[in-house]
mmCIF file of C-alpha atoms in Angstrom:
data_model
loop_
_atom_site.group_PDB
_atom_site.id
_atom_site.type_symbol
_atom_site.label_atom_id
_atom_site.label_comp_id
_atom_site.label_asym_id
_atom_site.label_seq_id
_atom_site.Cartn_x
_atom_site.Cartn_y
_atom_site.Cartn_z
ATOM 1 C CA UNK Y 814 -37.811 -122.404 -92.064
ATOM 2 C CA UNK Y 815 -38.847 -124.237 -95.226
ATOM 3 C CA UNK Y 816 -36.302 -126.914 -96.143
ATOM 4 C CA UNK Y 817 -36.307 -128.788 -99.454
ATOM 5 C CA UNK Y 818 -34.751 -132.246 -99.182
ATOM 6 C CA UNK Y 819 -33.675 -134.456 -102.071
ATOM 7 C CA UNK Y 820 -34.311 -138.213 -101.831
ATOM 8 C CA UNK Y 821 -31.870 -140.244 -103.956
ATOM 9 C CA UNK Y 822 -28.289 -139.785 -102.754
ATOM 10 C CA UNK Y 823 -29.418 -137.623 -99.832
ATOM 11 C CA UNK Y 824 -31.881 -139.582 -97.696
ATOM 12 C CA UNK Y 825 -30.956 -142.918 -99.276
ATOM 13 C CA UNK Y 826 -27.986 -144.076 -101.316
ATOM 14 C CA UNK Y 827 -28.523 -143.469 -105.018
ATOM 15 C CA UNK Y 828 -30.025 -146.597 -106.581
ATOM 16 C CA UNK Y 829 -32.564 -144.818 -108.799
ATOM 17 C CA UNK Y 830 -35.067 -146.010 -109.954
ATOM 18 C CA UNK Y 831 -34.835 -148.396 -106.979
ATOM 19 C CA UNK Y 832 -34.569 -147.191 -103.400
ATOM 20 C CA UNK Y 833 -31.122 -147.488 -101.853
ATOM 21 C CA UNK Y 834 -30.150 -147.952 -98.211
ATOM 22 C CA UNK Y 835 -30.846 -145.179 -95.743
ATOM 23 C CA UNK Y 836 -27.932 -142.818 -95.274
ATOM 24 C CA UNK Y 837 -27.088 -143.002 -91.549
ATOM 25 C CA UNK Y 838 -29.272 -140.759 -89.384
ATOM 26 C CA UNK Y 839 -31.151 -139.223 -92.328
ATOM 27 C CA UNK Y 840 -34.681 -140.055 -91.150
ATOM 28 C CA UNK Y 841 -33.854 -139.378 -87.490
ATOM 29 C CA UNK Y 842 -32.528 -135.932 -88.426
ATOM 30 C CA UNK Y 843 -35.549 -135.177 -90.622
ATOM 31 C CA UNK Y 844 -37.867 -136.063 -87.722
ATOM 32 C CA UNK Y 845 -35.853 -133.774 -85.433
ATOM 33 C CA UNK Y 846 -36.131 -130.929 -87.941
ATOM 34 C CA UNK Y 847 -39.896 -131.465 -88.123
ATOM 35 C CA UNK Y 848 -40.084 -131.483 -84.309
ATOM 36 C CA UNK Y 849 -38.162 -128.179 -84.377
ATOM 37 C CA UNK Y 850 -41.085 -126.828 -86.478
ATOM 38 C CA UNK Y 851 -39.319 -126.657 -89.840
ATOM 39 C CA UNK Y 852 -41.452 -127.365 -92.912
ATOM 40 C CA UNK Y 853 -39.901 -130.134 -94.986
ATOM 41 C CA UNK Y 854 -40.529 -130.492 -98.703
ATOM 42 C CA UNK Y 855 -39.500 -133.662 -100.482
ATOM 43 C CA UNK Y 856 -37.798 -132.327 -103.601
ATOM 44 C CA UNK Y 857 -37.081 -135.110 -106.052
ATOM 45 C CA UNK Y 858 -36.743 -135.877 -109.728
ATOM 46 C CA UNK Y 859 -39.062 -138.815 -109.019
ATOM 47 C CA UNK Y 860 -42.615 -138.651 -110.349
ATOM 48 C CA UNK Y 861 -45.664 -140.908 -110.388
ATOM 49 C CA UNK Y 862 -45.246 -144.347 -108.812
ATOM 50 C CA UNK Y 863 -41.538 -143.826 -108.144
ATOM 51 C CA UNK Y 864 -42.338 -140.675 -106.171
ATOM 52 C CA UNK Y 865 -45.158 -142.442 -104.317
ATOM 53 C CA UNK Y 866 -42.706 -145.211 -103.340
ATOM 54 C CA UNK Y 867 -40.233 -142.658 -101.952
ATOM 55 C CA UNK Y 868 -42.939 -140.846 -99.955
ATOM 56 C CA UNK Y 869 -44.202 -144.152 -98.553
ATOM 57 C CA UNK Y 870 -40.638 -145.279 -97.707
ATOM 58 C CA UNK Y 871 -40.209 -142.091 -95.657
ATOM 59 C CA UNK Y 872 -43.678 -142.370 -94.076
ATOM 60 C CA UNK Y 873 -42.922 -145.929 -92.921
ATOM 61 C CA UNK Y 874 -39.933 -144.494 -91.037
ATOM 62 C CA UNK Y 875 -41.934 -141.686 -89.441
ATOM 63 C CA UNK Y 876 -40.996 -138.869 -91.822
ATOM 64 C CA UNK Y 877 -43.924 -136.821 -93.088
ATOM 65 C CA UNK Y 878 -43.365 -133.987 -95.542
ATOM 66 C CA UNK Y 879 -45.255 -130.707 -95.531
ATOM 67 C CA UNK Y 880 -45.313 -130.844 -99.348
ATOM 68 C CA UNK Y 881 -43.891 -132.994 -102.134
ATOM 69 C CA UNK Y 882 -42.336 -131.403 -105.242
ATOM 70 C CA UNK Y 883 -44.291 -128.172 -104.686
ATOM 71 C CA UNK Y 884 -44.137 -125.055 -102.511
ATOM 72 C CA UNK Y 885 -47.174 -125.881 -100.371
ATOM 73 C CA UNK Y 886 -49.449 -128.922 -100.051
ATOM 74 C CA UNK Y 887 -52.415 -127.520 -102.006
ATOM 75 C CA UNK Y 888 -50.396 -126.076 -104.887
ATOM 76 C CA UNK Y 889 -51.418 -127.259 -108.362
ATOM 77 C CA UNK Y 890 -51.034 -125.897 -111.868
ATOM 78 C CA UNK Y 891 -54.730 -124.953 -111.835
ATOM 79 C CA UNK Y 892 -54.583 -122.837 -108.623
ATOM 80 C CA UNK Y 893 -51.178 -121.249 -109.220
ATOM 81 C CA UNK Y 894 -50.597 -119.783 -112.642
ATOM 82 C CA UNK Y 895 -46.903 -119.446 -111.724
ATOM 83 C CA UNK Y 896 -46.518 -123.104 -110.686
ATOM 84 C CA UNK Y 897 -42.927 -124.225 -111.045
ATOM 85 C CA UNK Y 898 -40.877 -127.201 -109.860
ATOM 86 C CA UNK Y 899 -38.315 -124.613 -108.751
ATOM 87 C CA UNK Y 900 -39.181 -124.351 -105.087
ATOM 88 C CA UNK Y 901 -39.167 -121.252 -102.928
ATOM 89 C CA UNK Y 902 -37.395 -122.854 -99.973
ATOM 90 C CA UNK Y 903 -35.077 -121.257 -97.430
ATOM 91 C CA UNK Y 904 -32.620 -124.140 -97.581
ATOM 92 C CA UNK Y 905 -31.910 -127.083 -99.889
ATOM 93 C CA UNK Y 906 -30.343 -130.325 -98.678
ATOM 94 C CA UNK Y 907 -28.996 -132.207 -101.695
ATOM 95 C CA UNK Y 908 -26.071 -134.533 -102.367
ATOM 96 C CA UNK Y 909 -25.294 -132.547 -105.505
ATOM 97 C CA UNK Y 910 -24.743 -129.273 -103.697
ATOM 98 C CA UNK Y 911 -21.461 -127.468 -104.083
ATOM 99 C CA UNK Y 912 -19.086 -128.960 -101.536
ATOM 100 C CA UNK Y 913 -21.041 -132.205 -101.225
ATOM 101 C CA UNK Y 914 -23.421 -133.484 -98.578
ATOM 102 C CA UNK Y 915 -22.314 -133.128 -94.955
ATOM 103 C CA UNK Y 916 -23.312 -135.996 -92.675
ATOM 104 C CA UNK Y 917 -26.765 -135.706 -91.122
ATOM 105 C CA UNK Y 918 -25.397 -134.801 -87.666
ATOM 106 C CA UNK Y 919 -23.602 -131.858 -89.216
ATOM 107 C CA UNK Y 920 -26.702 -130.911 -91.203
ATOM 108 C CA UNK Y 921 -28.782 -130.785 -88.015
ATOM 109 C CA UNK Y 922 -26.125 -128.741 -86.243
ATOM 110 C CA UNK Y 923 -25.941 -126.308 -89.162
ATOM 111 C CA UNK Y 924 -29.716 -125.810 -89.347
ATOM 112 C CA UNK Y 925 -30.396 -125.649 -85.611
ATOM 113 C CA UNK Y 926 -27.461 -123.325 -84.898
ATOM 114 C CA UNK Y 927 -27.602 -121.279 -88.116
ATOM 115 C CA UNK Y 928 -24.090 -122.376 -89.085
ATOM 116 C CA UNK Y 929 -22.461 -122.897 -92.440
ATOM 117 C CA UNK Y 930 -20.283 -125.776 -93.599
ATOM 118 C CA UNK Y 931 -17.301 -123.410 -93.311
ATOM 119 C CA UNK Y 932 -18.246 -122.632 -89.668
ATOM 120 C CA UNK Y 933 -18.150 -126.355 -88.822
ATOM 121 C CA UNK Y 934 -14.778 -126.826 -90.486
ATOM 122 C CA UNK Y 935 -13.373 -123.794 -88.662
ATOM 123 C CA UNK Y 936 -14.694 -125.112 -85.329
ATOM 124 C CA UNK Y 937 -13.126 -128.503 -85.983
ATOM 125 C CA UNK Y 938 -9.770 -126.860 -86.706
ATOM 126 C CA UNK Y 939 -9.842 -124.498 -83.696
ATOM 127 C CA UNK Y 940 -11.552 -126.748 -81.129
ATOM 128 C CA UNK Y 941 -14.669 -124.556 -80.927
ATOM 129 C CA UNK Y 942 -18.173 -125.486 -79.815
ATOM 130 C CA UNK Y 943 -19.158 -129.029 -80.735
ATOM 131 C CA UNK Y 944 -15.987 -129.488 -82.718
ATOM 132 C CA UNK Y 945 -14.848 -132.686 -80.999
ATOM 133 C CA UNK Y 946 -18.060 -134.551 -81.861
ATOM 134 C CA UNK Y 947 -18.394 -133.225 -85.388
ATOM 135 C CA UNK Y 948 -14.692 -133.538 -86.151
ATOM 136 C CA UNK Y 949 -14.810 -137.216 -85.135
ATOM 137 C CA UNK Y 950 -17.961 -137.800 -87.188
ATOM 138 C CA UNK Y 951 -16.472 -135.978 -90.146
ATOM 139 C CA UNK Y 952 -13.167 -137.853 -89.940
ATOM 140 C CA UNK Y 953 -14.992 -141.176 -89.664
ATOM 141 C CA UNK Y 954 -16.984 -140.287 -92.772
ATOM 142 C CA UNK Y 955 -13.918 -138.960 -94.624
ATOM 143 C CA UNK Y 956 -15.420 -135.459 -94.669
ATOM 144 C CA UNK Y 957 -12.308 -133.477 -93.766
ATOM 145 C CA UNK Y 958 -10.531 -133.931 -97.054
ATOM 146 C CA UNK Y 959 -9.567 -130.676 -98.715
ATOM 147 C CA UNK Y 960 -12.385 -129.070 -100.647
ATOM 148 C CA UNK Y 961 -11.950 -126.880 -103.699
ATOM 149 C CA UNK Y 962 -12.158 -123.692 -101.596
ATOM 150 C CA UNK Y 963 -9.271 -124.878 -99.404
ATOM 151 C CA UNK Y 964 -6.819 -125.396 -102.282
#
C-alpha cells in the first residue's frame, strides 16, 4: 500500500517553520509500516531547505521515505506532463483529517488489520479484539471524546 504521511502536526508537533517534538511512537510506527512493505511518501507543505530539514530529521531516526512530495521517486515535471502535488496514495495520514489524528498505535493497528477509526471505537466499546490496549491508549490520549458523528 502507498501511504502519504504529513510531517508537521503528524510526525512532530506543529512548530512550523521549526521542527517540533516527535509525536509519541510516530517514527517507530513508520519504520514498522516500512518493514511491512508499505511505500511511505512524505507529503508536506514544506519545500526547499525546510523540506530537506524534515527529511533529514526523519532519516536521523531511521525513517526513509519511498518518495517526497511526489508519487514516485523519479517523478519530475519534465518526465510527467501530469505532475501534480496531489498524490495518488492509497491512504493519507494527516493531523487535519476529518475526525483528527488517532495515536500512532491505533494508526498501525488500522493499517495492518485493515480497520477504520470507527472499527476501533466499536471494539473499545464492545471489548473486541485489541480493545483493552487501544482503549487504554485512547483514554490516556483523550481520544474517546465524542466526535461529530457520535452526536
